[in-house]
PDB file of N, CA and C in Angstrom:
ATOM      1  N   UNK A   1      -3.465  -2.805  17.344  1.00 92.00           N
ATOM      2  CA  UNK A   1      -2.908  -3.518  16.210  1.00 92.00           C
ATOM      3  C   UNK A   1      -1.547  -4.076  16.630  1.00 92.00           C
ATOM      4  N   UNK A   2      -1.210  -5.219  16.094  1.00 96.00           N
ATOM      5  CA  UNK A   2       0.091  -5.838  16.337  1.00 96.00           C
ATOM      6  C   UNK A   2       0.917  -5.759  15.050  1.00 96.00           C
ATOM      7  N   UNK A   3       2.235  -5.896  15.149  1.00 95.00           N
ATOM      8  CA  UNK A   3       3.043  -5.904  13.925  1.00 95.00           C
ATOM      9  C   UNK A   3       2.626  -7.025  12.964  1.00 95.00           C
ATOM     10  N   UNK A   4       2.311  -8.179  13.508  1.00 96.00           N
ATOM     11  CA  UNK A   4       1.903  -9.310  12.660  1.00 96.00           C
ATOM     12  C   UNK A   4       0.622  -9.001  11.892  1.00 96.00           C
ATOM     13  N   UNK A   5      -0.353  -8.397  12.578  1.00 97.00           N
ATOM     14  CA  UNK A   5      -1.606  -8.036  11.922  1.00 97.00           C
ATOM     15  C   UNK A   5      -1.367  -6.964  10.872  1.00 97.00           C
ATOM     16  N   UNK A   6      -0.561  -5.973  11.200  1.00 97.00           N
ATOM     17  CA  UNK A   6      -0.283  -4.891  10.251  1.00 97.00           C
ATOM     18  C   UNK A   6       0.405  -5.433   9.000  1.00 97.00           C
ATOM     19  N   UNK A   7       1.359  -6.328   9.174  1.00 96.00           N
ATOM     20  CA  UNK A   7       2.039  -6.925   8.018  1.00 96.00           C
ATOM     21  C   UNK A   7       1.055  -7.756   7.200  1.00 96.00           C
ATOM     22  N   UNK A   8       0.186  -8.496   7.865  1.00 96.00           N
ATOM     23  CA  UNK A   8      -0.825  -9.291   7.155  1.00 96.00           C
ATOM     24  C   UNK A   8      -1.740  -8.393   6.329  1.00 96.00           C
ATOM     25  N   UNK A   9      -2.116  -7.244   6.867  1.00 97.00           N
ATOM     26  CA  UNK A   9      -2.964  -6.304   6.127  1.00 97.00           C
ATOM     27  C   UNK A   9      -2.216  -5.780   4.904  1.00 97.00           C
ATOM     28  N   UNK A  10      -0.965  -5.381   5.094  1.00 97.00           N
ATOM     29  CA  UNK A  10      -0.170  -4.871   3.978  1.00 97.00           C
ATOM     30  C   UNK A  10      -0.015  -5.941   2.904  1.00 97.00           C
ATOM     31  N   UNK A  11       0.301  -7.149   3.310  1.00 95.00           N
ATOM     32  CA  UNK A  11       0.429  -8.242   2.343  1.00 95.00           C
ATOM     33  C   UNK A  11      -0.871  -8.474   1.575  1.00 95.00           C
ATOM     34  N   UNK A  12      -1.973  -8.529   2.285  1.00 95.00           N
ATOM     35  CA  UNK A  12      -3.262  -8.781   1.634  1.00 95.00           C
ATOM     36  C   UNK A  12      -3.632  -7.657   0.680  1.00 95.00           C
ATOM     37  N   UNK A  13      -3.379  -6.427   1.081  1.00 96.00           N
ATOM     38  CA  UNK A  13      -3.777  -5.275   0.262  1.00 96.00           C
ATOM     39  C   UNK A  13      -2.821  -4.974  -0.872  1.00 96.00           C
ATOM     40  N   UNK A  14      -1.546  -5.425  -0.751  1.00 96.00           N
ATOM     41  CA  UNK A  14      -0.570  -5.087  -1.789  1.00 96.00           C
ATOM     42  C   UNK A  14       0.000  -6.287  -2.537  1.00 96.00           C
ATOM     43  N   UNK A  15      -0.049  -7.495  -1.971  1.00 94.00           N
ATOM     44  CA  UNK A  15       0.576  -8.647  -2.614  1.00 94.00           C
ATOM     45  C   UNK A  15      -0.380  -9.786  -2.938  1.00 94.00           C
ATOM     46  N   UNK A  16      -1.453  -9.898  -2.225  1.00 86.00           N
ATOM     47  CA  UNK A  16      -2.335 -11.056  -2.363  1.00 86.00           C
ATOM     48  C   UNK A  16      -3.055 -11.118  -3.700  1.00 86.00           C
ATOM     49  N   UNK A  17      -3.676 -12.264  -3.959  1.00 91.00           N
ATOM     50  CA  UNK A  17      -4.401 -12.436  -5.228  1.00 91.00           C
ATOM     51  C   UNK A  17      -5.613 -11.517  -5.349  1.00 91.00           C
ATOM     52  N   UNK A  18      -6.068 -10.976  -4.246  1.00 93.00           N
ATOM     53  CA  UNK A  18      -7.180 -10.028  -4.268  1.00 93.00           C
ATOM     54  C   UNK A  18      -6.711  -8.654  -3.819  1.00 93.00           C
ATOM     55  N   UNK A  19      -5.422  -8.383  -4.052  1.00 94.00           N
ATOM     56  CA  UNK A  19      -4.819  -7.122  -3.627  1.00 94.00           C
ATOM     57  C   UNK A  19      -5.407  -5.937  -4.398  1.00 94.00           C
ATOM     58  N   UNK A  20      -5.165  -4.779  -3.874  1.00 94.00           N
ATOM     59  CA  UNK A  20      -5.654  -3.567  -4.532  1.00 94.00           C
ATOM     60  C   UNK A  20      -5.072  -3.432  -5.944  1.00 94.00           C
ATOM     61  N   UNK A  21      -3.751  -3.600  -6.155  1.00 93.00           N
ATOM     62  CA  UNK A  21      -3.246  -3.495  -7.530  1.00 93.00           C
ATOM     63  C   UNK A  21      -3.876  -4.500  -8.497  1.00 93.00           C
ATOM     64  N   UNK A  22      -4.118  -5.719  -8.042  1.00 92.00           N
ATOM     65  CA  UNK A  22      -4.766  -6.713  -8.906  1.00 92.00           C
ATOM     66  C   UNK A  22      -6.180  -6.252  -9.245  1.00 92.00           C
ATOM     67  N   UNK A  23      -6.887  -5.762  -8.268  1.00 91.00           N
ATOM     68  CA  UNK A  23      -8.267  -5.331  -8.495  1.00 91.00           C
ATOM     69  C   UNK A  23      -8.329  -4.075  -9.364  1.00 91.00           C
ATOM     70  N   UNK A  24      -7.326  -3.235  -9.288  1.00 89.00           N
ATOM     71  CA  UNK A  24      -7.284  -2.084 -10.190  1.00 89.00           C
ATOM     72  C   UNK A  24      -7.126  -2.576 -11.627  1.00 89.00           C
ATOM     73  N   UNK A  25      -6.213  -3.539 -11.834  1.00 87.00           N
ATOM     74  CA  UNK A  25      -6.000  -4.078 -13.181  1.00 87.00           C
ATOM     75  C   UNK A  25      -7.237  -4.766 -13.733  1.00 87.00           C
ATOM     76  N   UNK A  26      -7.985  -5.440 -12.867  1.00 87.00           N
ATOM     77  CA  UNK A  26      -9.170  -6.166 -13.321  1.00 87.00           C
ATOM     78  C   UNK A  26     -10.437  -5.323 -13.238  1.00 87.00           C
ATOM     79  N   UNK A  27     -10.248  -4.055 -12.874  1.00 86.00           N
ATOM     80  CA  UNK A  27     -11.337  -3.077 -12.815  1.00 86.00           C
ATOM     81  C   UNK A  27     -12.397  -3.415 -11.773  1.00 86.00           C
ATOM     82  N   UNK A  28     -11.976  -4.093 -10.722  1.00 88.00           N
ATOM     83  CA  UNK A  28     -12.873  -4.375  -9.607  1.00 88.00           C
ATOM     84  C   UNK A  28     -12.816  -3.212  -8.621  1.00 88.00           C
ATOM     85  N   UNK A  29     -13.869  -3.049  -7.867  1.00 88.00           N
ATOM     86  CA  UNK A  29     -13.971  -1.931  -6.935  1.00 88.00           C
ATOM     87  C   UNK A  29     -12.925  -2.020  -5.819  1.00 88.00           C
ATOM     88  N   UNK A  30     -12.364  -0.875  -5.489  1.00 90.00           N
ATOM     89  CA  UNK A  30     -11.477  -0.718  -4.336  1.00 90.00           C
ATOM     90  C   UNK A  30     -12.158   0.308  -3.440  1.00 90.00           C
ATOM     91  N   UNK A  31     -12.428  -0.068  -2.207  1.00 94.00           N
ATOM     92  CA  UNK A  31     -13.159   0.832  -1.317  1.00 94.00           C
ATOM     93  C   UNK A  31     -12.222   1.741  -0.538  1.00 94.00           C
ATOM     94  N   UNK A  32     -12.764   2.851  -0.110  1.00 94.00           N
ATOM     95  CA  UNK A  32     -12.008   3.778   0.736  1.00 94.00           C
ATOM     96  C   UNK A  32     -11.638   3.116   2.062  1.00 94.00           C
ATOM     97  N   UNK A  33     -12.480   2.221   2.554  1.00 96.00           N
ATOM     98  CA  UNK A  33     -12.189   1.521   3.808  1.00 96.00           C
ATOM     99  C   UNK A  33     -10.940   0.651   3.661  1.00 96.00           C
ATOM    100  N   UNK A  34     -10.790  -0.020   2.529  1.00 95.00           N
ATOM    101  CA  UNK A  34      -9.608  -0.850   2.293  1.00 95.00           C
ATOM    102  C   UNK A  34      -8.347   0.004   2.217  1.00 95.00           C
ATOM    103  N   UNK A  35      -8.451   1.125   1.539  1.00 96.00           N
ATOM    104  CA  UNK A  35      -7.314   2.038   1.437  1.00 96.00           C
ATOM    105  C   UNK A  35      -6.954   2.581   2.814  1.00 96.00           C
ATOM    106  N   UNK A  36      -7.960   2.981   3.575  1.00 97.00           N
ATOM    107  CA  UNK A  36      -7.713   3.517   4.923  1.00 97.00           C
ATOM    108  C   UNK A  36      -7.066   2.462   5.813  1.00 97.00           C
ATOM    109  N   UNK A  37      -7.534   1.214   5.728  1.00 97.00           N
ATOM    110  CA  UNK A  37      -6.953   0.135   6.517  1.00 97.00           C
ATOM    111  C   UNK A  37      -5.483  -0.070   6.150  1.00 97.00           C
ATOM    112  N   UNK A  38      -5.182  -0.054   4.856  1.00 97.00           N
ATOM    113  CA  UNK A  38      -3.809  -0.204   4.385  1.00 97.00           C
ATOM    114  C   UNK A  38      -2.925   0.921   4.906  1.00 97.00           C
ATOM    115  N   UNK A  39      -3.369   2.157   4.750  1.00 97.00           N
ATOM    116  CA  UNK A  39      -2.571   3.304   5.191  1.00 97.00           C
ATOM    117  C   UNK A  39      -2.352   3.285   6.699  1.00 97.00           C
ATOM    118  N   UNK A  40      -3.374   2.892   7.454  1.00 98.00           N
ATOM    119  CA  UNK A  40      -3.232   2.806   8.915  1.00 98.00           C
ATOM    120  C   UNK A  40      -2.224   1.729   9.301  1.00 98.00           C
ATOM    121  N   UNK A  41      -2.258   0.594   8.609  1.00 98.00           N
ATOM    122  CA  UNK A  41      -1.304  -0.484   8.901  1.00 98.00           C
ATOM    123  C   UNK A  41       0.121  -0.032   8.602  1.00 98.00           C
ATOM    124  N   UNK A  42       0.310   0.665   7.499  1.00 97.00           N
ATOM    125  CA  UNK A  42       1.651   1.148   7.155  1.00 97.00           C
ATOM    126  C   UNK A  42       2.109   2.175   8.184  1.00 97.00           C
ATOM    127  N   UNK A  43       1.229   3.067   8.582  1.00 97.00           N
ATOM    128  CA  UNK A  43       1.589   4.049   9.620  1.00 97.00           C
ATOM    129  C   UNK A  43       2.010   3.355  10.909  1.00 97.00           C
ATOM    130  N   UNK A  44       1.291   2.316  11.291  1.00 98.00           N
ATOM    131  CA  UNK A  44       1.656   1.549  12.489  1.00 98.00           C
ATOM    132  C   UNK A  44       3.054   0.951  12.332  1.00 98.00           C
ATOM    133  N   UNK A  45       3.327   0.388  11.164  1.00 97.00           N
ATOM    134  CA  UNK A  45       4.619  -0.250  10.933  1.00 97.00           C
ATOM    135  C   UNK A  45       5.765   0.756  10.889  1.00 97.00           C
ATOM    136  N   UNK A  46       5.498   1.947  10.396  1.00 96.00           N
ATOM    137  CA  UNK A  46       6.522   2.996  10.410  1.00 96.00           C
ATOM    138  C   UNK A  46       6.969   3.256  11.841  1.00 96.00           C
ATOM    139  N   UNK A  47       6.022   3.378  12.739  1.00 96.00           N
ATOM    140  CA  UNK A  47       6.344   3.614  14.147  1.00 96.00           C
ATOM    141  C   UNK A  47       7.034   2.395  14.745  1.00 96.00           C
ATOM    142  N   UNK A  48       6.511   1.213  14.439  1.00 96.00           N
ATOM    143  CA  UNK A  48       7.067  -0.021  15.009  1.00 96.00           C
ATOM    144  C   UNK A  48       8.530  -0.244  14.600  1.00 96.00           C
ATOM    145  N   UNK A  49       8.856   0.025  13.330  1.00 94.00           N
ATOM    146  CA  UNK A  49      10.190  -0.270  12.820  1.00 94.00           C
ATOM    147  C   UNK A  49      11.138   0.930  12.803  1.00 94.00           C
ATOM    148  N   UNK A  50      10.724   2.077  13.289  1.00 90.00           N
ATOM    149  CA  UNK A  50      11.552   3.284  13.148  1.00 90.00           C
ATOM    150  C   UNK A  50      12.923   3.178  13.800  1.00 90.00           C
ATOM    151  N   UNK A  51      13.074   2.420  14.856  1.00 88.00           N
ATOM    152  CA  UNK A  51      14.363   2.297  15.536  1.00 88.00           C
ATOM    153  C   UNK A  51      15.074   0.987  15.221  1.00 88.00           C
ATOM    154  N   UNK A  52      14.586   0.268  14.233  1.00 91.00           N
ATOM    155  CA  UNK A  52      15.190  -1.017  13.881  1.00 91.00           C
ATOM    156  C   UNK A  52      15.932  -0.896  12.548  1.00 91.00           C
ATOM    157  N   UNK A  53      16.978  -1.673  12.397  1.00 89.00           N
ATOM    158  CA  UNK A  53      17.785  -1.617  11.184  1.00 89.00           C
ATOM    159  C   UNK A  53      17.210  -2.431  10.026  1.00 89.00           C
ATOM    160  N   UNK A  54      16.304  -3.355  10.330  1.00 91.00           N
ATOM    161  CA  UNK A  54      15.760  -4.226   9.286  1.00 91.00           C
ATOM    162  C   UNK A  54      14.239  -4.327   9.409  1.00 91.00           C
ATOM    163  N   UNK A  55      13.642  -4.731   8.299  1.00 92.00           N
ATOM    164  CA  UNK A  55      12.210  -5.043   8.263  1.00 92.00           C
ATOM    165  C   UNK A  55      12.073  -6.398   7.578  1.00 92.00           C
ATOM    166  N   UNK A  56      10.971  -7.098   7.793  1.00 94.00           N
ATOM    167  CA  UNK A  56      10.772  -8.389   7.123  1.00 94.00           C
ATOM    168  C   UNK A  56      10.787  -8.247   5.592  1.00 94.00           C
ATOM    169  N   UNK A  57      11.362  -9.230   4.933  1.00 93.00           N
ATOM    170  CA  UNK A  57      11.434  -9.219   3.464  1.00 93.00           C
ATOM    171  C   UNK A  57      10.056  -9.092   2.831  1.00 93.00           C
ATOM    172  N   UNK A  58       9.085  -9.788   3.389  1.00 92.00           N
ATOM    173  CA  UNK A  58       7.744  -9.756   2.784  1.00 92.00           C
ATOM    174  C   UNK A  58       7.133  -8.370   2.873  1.00 92.00           C
ATOM    175  N   UNK A  59       7.486  -7.605   3.898  1.00 93.00           N
ATOM    176  CA  UNK A  59       7.016  -6.231   3.997  1.00 93.00           C
ATOM    177  C   UNK A  59       7.690  -5.370   2.931  1.00 93.00           C
ATOM    178  N   UNK A  60       8.985  -5.531   2.768  1.00 92.00           N
ATOM    179  CA  UNK A  60       9.706  -4.793   1.735  1.00 92.00           C
ATOM    180  C   UNK A  60       9.165  -5.141   0.344  1.00 92.00           C
ATOM    181  N   UNK A  61       8.888  -6.413   0.116  1.00 93.00           N
ATOM    182  CA  UNK A  61       8.389  -6.849  -1.189  1.00 93.00           C
ATOM    183  C   UNK A  61       7.064  -6.180  -1.553  1.00 93.00           C
ATOM    184  N   UNK A  62       6.274  -5.868  -0.565  1.00 94.00           N
ATOM    185  CA  UNK A  62       4.969  -5.244  -0.824  1.00 94.00           C
ATOM    186  C   UNK A  62       5.110  -3.869  -1.465  1.00 94.00           C
ATOM    187  N   UNK A  63       6.259  -3.238  -1.282  1.00 91.00           N
ATOM    188  CA  UNK A  63       6.436  -1.885  -1.792  1.00 91.00           C
ATOM    189  C   UNK A  63       7.206  -1.814  -3.106  1.00 91.00           C
ATOM    190  N   UNK A  64       7.621  -2.959  -3.631  1.00 91.00           N
ATOM    191  CA  UNK A  64       8.325  -2.967  -4.906  1.00 91.00           C
ATOM    192  C   UNK A  64       7.355  -2.529  -6.004  1.00 91.00           C
ATOM    193  N   UNK A  65       7.729  -1.519  -6.741  1.00 87.00           N
ATOM    194  CA  UNK A  65       6.947  -1.014  -7.876  1.00 87.00           C
ATOM    195  C   UNK A  65       5.537  -0.585  -7.455  1.00 87.00           C
ATOM    196  N   UNK A  66       5.425  -0.031  -6.271  1.00 89.00           N
ATOM    197  CA  UNK A  66       4.117   0.312  -5.708  1.00 89.00           C
ATOM    198  C   UNK A  66       3.361   1.326  -6.567  1.00 89.00           C
ATOM    199  N   UNK A  67       4.056   2.306  -7.074  1.00 87.00           N
ATOM    200  CA  UNK A  67       3.385   3.358  -7.848  1.00 87.00           C
ATOM    201  C   UNK A  67       2.675   2.774  -9.068  1.00 87.00           C
ATOM    202  N   UNK A  68       3.374   1.938  -9.819  1.00 86.00           N
ATOM    203  CA  UNK A  68       2.781   1.364 -11.033  1.00 86.00           C
ATOM    204  C   UNK A  68       1.598   0.448 -10.747  1.00 86.00           C
ATOM    205  N   UNK A  69       1.547  -0.112  -9.569  1.00 86.00           N
ATOM    206  CA  UNK A  69       0.407  -0.955  -9.212  1.00 86.00           C
ATOM    207  C   UNK A  69      -0.878  -0.182  -9.006  1.00 86.00           C
ATOM    208  N   UNK A  70      -0.744   1.126  -8.752  1.00 86.00           N
ATOM    209  CA  UNK A  70      -1.912   1.958  -8.482  1.00 86.00           C
ATOM    210  C   UNK A  70      -2.277   2.871  -9.636  1.00 86.00           C
ATOM    211  N   UNK A  71      -1.366   3.105 -10.544  1.00 83.00           N
ATOM    212  CA  UNK A  71      -1.609   4.047 -11.633  1.00 83.00           C
ATOM    213  C   UNK A  71      -1.727   3.261 -12.927  1.00 83.00           C
ATOM    214  N   UNK A  72      -2.894   3.317 -13.501  1.00 72.00           N
ATOM    215  CA  UNK A  72      -3.165   2.565 -14.720  1.00 72.00           C
ATOM    216  C   UNK A  72      -3.275   3.501 -15.921  1.00 72.00           C
ATOM    217  N   UNK A  73      -2.890   3.012 -17.059  1.00 57.00           N
ATOM    218  CA  UNK A  73      -2.944   3.796 -18.290  1.00 57.00           C
ATOM    219  C   UNK A  73      -4.382   4.001 -18.730  1.00 57.00           C
ATOM    220  N   UNK A  74      -4.599   5.120 -19.310  1.00 57.00           N
ATOM    221  CA  UNK A  74      -5.823   5.706 -19.820  1.00 57.00           C
ATOM    222  C   UNK A  74      -7.099   4.908 -19.931  1.00 57.00           C
ATOM    223  N   UNK A  75      -8.177   5.572 -19.582  1.00 60.00           N
ATOM    224  CA  UNK A  75      -9.515   5.168 -19.896  1.00 60.00           C
ATOM    225  C   UNK A  75     -10.147   4.064 -19.086  1.00 60.00           C
ATOM    226  N   UNK A  76      -9.471   3.479 -18.145  1.00 68.00           N
ATOM    227  CA  UNK A  76     -10.045   2.363 -17.415  1.00 68.00           C
ATOM    228  C   UNK A  76     -10.962   2.801 -16.283  1.00 68.00           C
ATOM    229  N   UNK A  77     -10.850   4.067 -15.872  1.00 76.00           N
ATOM    230  CA  UNK A  77     -11.653   4.554 -14.755  1.00 76.00           C
ATOM    231  C   UNK A  77     -11.866   6.044 -14.925  1.00 76.00           C
ATOM    232  N   UNK A  78     -12.708   6.578 -14.085  1.00 83.00           N
ATOM    233  CA  UNK A  78     -12.969   8.014 -14.159  1.00 83.00           C
ATOM    234  C   UNK A  78     -11.715   8.791 -13.778  1.00 83.00           C
ATOM    235  N   UNK A  79     -11.655  10.018 -14.218  1.00 84.00           N
ATOM    236  CA  UNK A  79     -10.526  10.895 -13.887  1.00 84.00           C
ATOM    237  C   UNK A  79     -10.389  11.050 -12.372  1.00 84.00           C
ATOM    238  N   UNK A  80     -11.514  11.167 -11.689  1.00 87.00           N
ATOM    239  CA  UNK A  80     -11.507  11.315 -10.228  1.00 87.00           C
ATOM    240  C   UNK A  80     -10.939  10.074  -9.549  1.00 87.00           C
ATOM    241  N   UNK A  81     -11.370   8.895  -9.983  1.00 86.00           N
ATOM    242  CA  UNK A  81     -10.855   7.651  -9.414  1.00 86.00           C
ATOM    243  C   UNK A  81      -9.365   7.502  -9.681  1.00 86.00           C
ATOM    244  N   UNK A  82      -8.954   7.809 -10.907  1.00 85.00           N
ATOM    245  CA  UNK A  82      -7.549   7.700 -11.271  1.00 85.00           C
ATOM    246  C   UNK A  82      -6.702   8.637 -10.425  1.00 85.00           C
ATOM    247  N   UNK A  83      -7.184   9.851 -10.203  1.00 88.00           N
ATOM    248  CA  UNK A  83      -6.444  10.812  -9.388  1.00 88.00           C
ATOM    249  C   UNK A  83      -6.353  10.339  -7.945  1.00 88.00           C
ATOM    250  N   UNK A  84      -7.442   9.792  -7.413  1.00 90.00           N
ATOM    251  CA  UNK A  84      -7.431   9.292  -6.029  1.00 90.00           C
ATOM    252  C   UNK A  84      -6.412   8.163  -5.868  1.00 90.00           C
ATOM    253  N   UNK A  85      -6.382   7.240  -6.812  1.00 89.00           N
ATOM    254  CA  UNK A  85      -5.436   6.129  -6.722  1.00 89.00           C
ATOM    255  C   UNK A  85      -3.998   6.607  -6.904  1.00 89.00           C
ATOM    256  N   UNK A  86      -3.784   7.604  -7.749  1.00 90.00           N
ATOM    257  CA  UNK A  86      -2.440   8.163  -7.888  1.00 90.00           C
ATOM    258  C   UNK A  86      -2.010   8.832  -6.581  1.00 90.00           C
ATOM    259  N   UNK A  87      -2.936   9.537  -5.939  1.00 92.00           N
ATOM    260  CA  UNK A  87      -2.633  10.146  -4.637  1.00 92.00           C
ATOM    261  C   UNK A  87      -2.255   9.087  -3.603  1.00 92.00           C
ATOM    262  N   UNK A  88      -2.964   7.959  -3.609  1.00 93.00           N
ATOM    263  CA  UNK A  88      -2.643   6.863  -2.689  1.00 93.00           C
ATOM    264  C   UNK A  88      -1.259   6.300  -3.015  1.00 93.00           C
ATOM    265  N   UNK A  89      -0.956   6.139  -4.291  1.00 92.00           N
ATOM    266  CA  UNK A  89       0.355   5.626  -4.695  1.00 92.00           C
ATOM    267  C   UNK A  89       1.475   6.539  -4.204  1.00 92.00           C
ATOM    268  N   UNK A  90       1.296   7.829  -4.354  1.00 93.00           N
ATOM    269  CA  UNK A  90       2.302   8.786  -3.893  1.00 93.00           C
ATOM    270  C   UNK A  90       2.435   8.729  -2.377  1.00 93.00           C
ATOM    271  N   UNK A  91       1.315   8.632  -1.677  1.00 95.00           N
ATOM    272  CA  UNK A  91       1.347   8.534  -0.217  1.00 95.00           C
ATOM    273  C   UNK A  91       2.079   7.265   0.219  1.00 95.00           C
ATOM    274  N   UNK A  92       1.829   6.159  -0.467  1.00 95.00           N
ATOM    275  CA  UNK A  92       2.506   4.908  -0.127  1.00 95.00           C
ATOM    276  C   UNK A  92       4.004   4.992  -0.395  1.00 95.00           C
ATOM    277  N   UNK A  93       4.395   5.654  -1.477  1.00 93.00           N
ATOM    278  CA  UNK A  93       5.822   5.845  -1.734  1.00 93.00           C
ATOM    279  C   UNK A  93       6.467   6.645  -0.606  1.00 93.00           C
ATOM    280  N   UNK A  94       5.810   7.716  -0.205  1.00 93.00           N
ATOM    281  CA  UNK A  94       6.331   8.537   0.893  1.00 93.00           C
ATOM    282  C   UNK A  94       6.425   7.731   2.185  1.00 93.00           C
ATOM    283  N   UNK A  95       5.409   6.937   2.455  1.00 95.00           N
ATOM    284  CA  UNK A  95       5.417   6.105   3.664  1.00 95.00           C
ATOM    285  C   UNK A  95       6.518   5.045   3.579  1.00 95.00           C
ATOM    286  N   UNK A  96       6.771   4.508   2.396  1.00 93.00           N
ATOM    287  CA  UNK A  96       7.840   3.524   2.222  1.00 93.00           C
ATOM    288  C   UNK A  96       9.193   4.158   2.562  1.00 93.00           C
ATOM    289  N   UNK A  97       9.415   5.374   2.110  1.00 92.00           N
ATOM    290  CA  UNK A  97      10.671   6.056   2.457  1.00 92.00           C
ATOM    291  C   UNK A  97      10.805   6.203   3.979  1.00 92.00           C
ATOM    292  N   UNK A  98       9.715   6.526   4.627  1.00 92.00           N
ATOM    293  CA  UNK A  98       9.748   6.658   6.094  1.00 92.00           C
ATOM    294  C   UNK A  98       9.940   5.290   6.759  1.00 92.00           C
ATOM    295  N   UNK A  99       9.255   4.279   6.251  1.00 92.00           N
ATOM    296  CA  UNK A  99       9.345   2.930   6.814  1.00 92.00           C
ATOM    297  C   UNK A  99      10.762   2.370   6.701  1.00 92.00           C
ATOM    298  N   UNK A 100      11.381   2.582   5.546  1.00 90.00           N
ATOM    299  CA  UNK A 100      12.695   2.013   5.304  1.00 90.00           C
ATOM    300  C   UNK A 100      13.824   2.953   5.718  1.00 90.00           C
ATOM    301  N   UNK A 101      13.474   4.097   6.280  1.00 82.00           N
ATOM    302  CA  UNK A 101      14.483   4.999   6.812  1.00 82.00           C
ATOM    303  C   UNK A 101      15.366   5.632   5.773  1.00 82.00           C
ATOM    304  N   UNK A 102      14.834   5.834   4.587  1.00 67.00           N
ATOM    305  CA  UNK A 102      15.618   6.440   3.495  1.00 67.00           C
ATOM    306  C   UNK A 102      15.535   7.938   3.587  1.00 67.00           C
TER     307      UNK A 102
END
């Protein structure tokens, strides 16, 4: 994986018109493969940027309000699905702290 590819994956999965948060809101399916691809790209970027003082703005923008993009208010999905997406949101928040060196 390259930094450019990893950023493109993060952008597509978190910011694009067919992003995971958009699909959660519209009740479209989000696959485990898409989530795994996103998490792997973020892990790659954490390593890539760990010794750098800055990250691209578009990468930072992908993590703005990340938790709320994954956690939806009542009744839109099964309890199991909602819990899985909340777990992903928490993992992404933790990864953002590592990525941004906070």
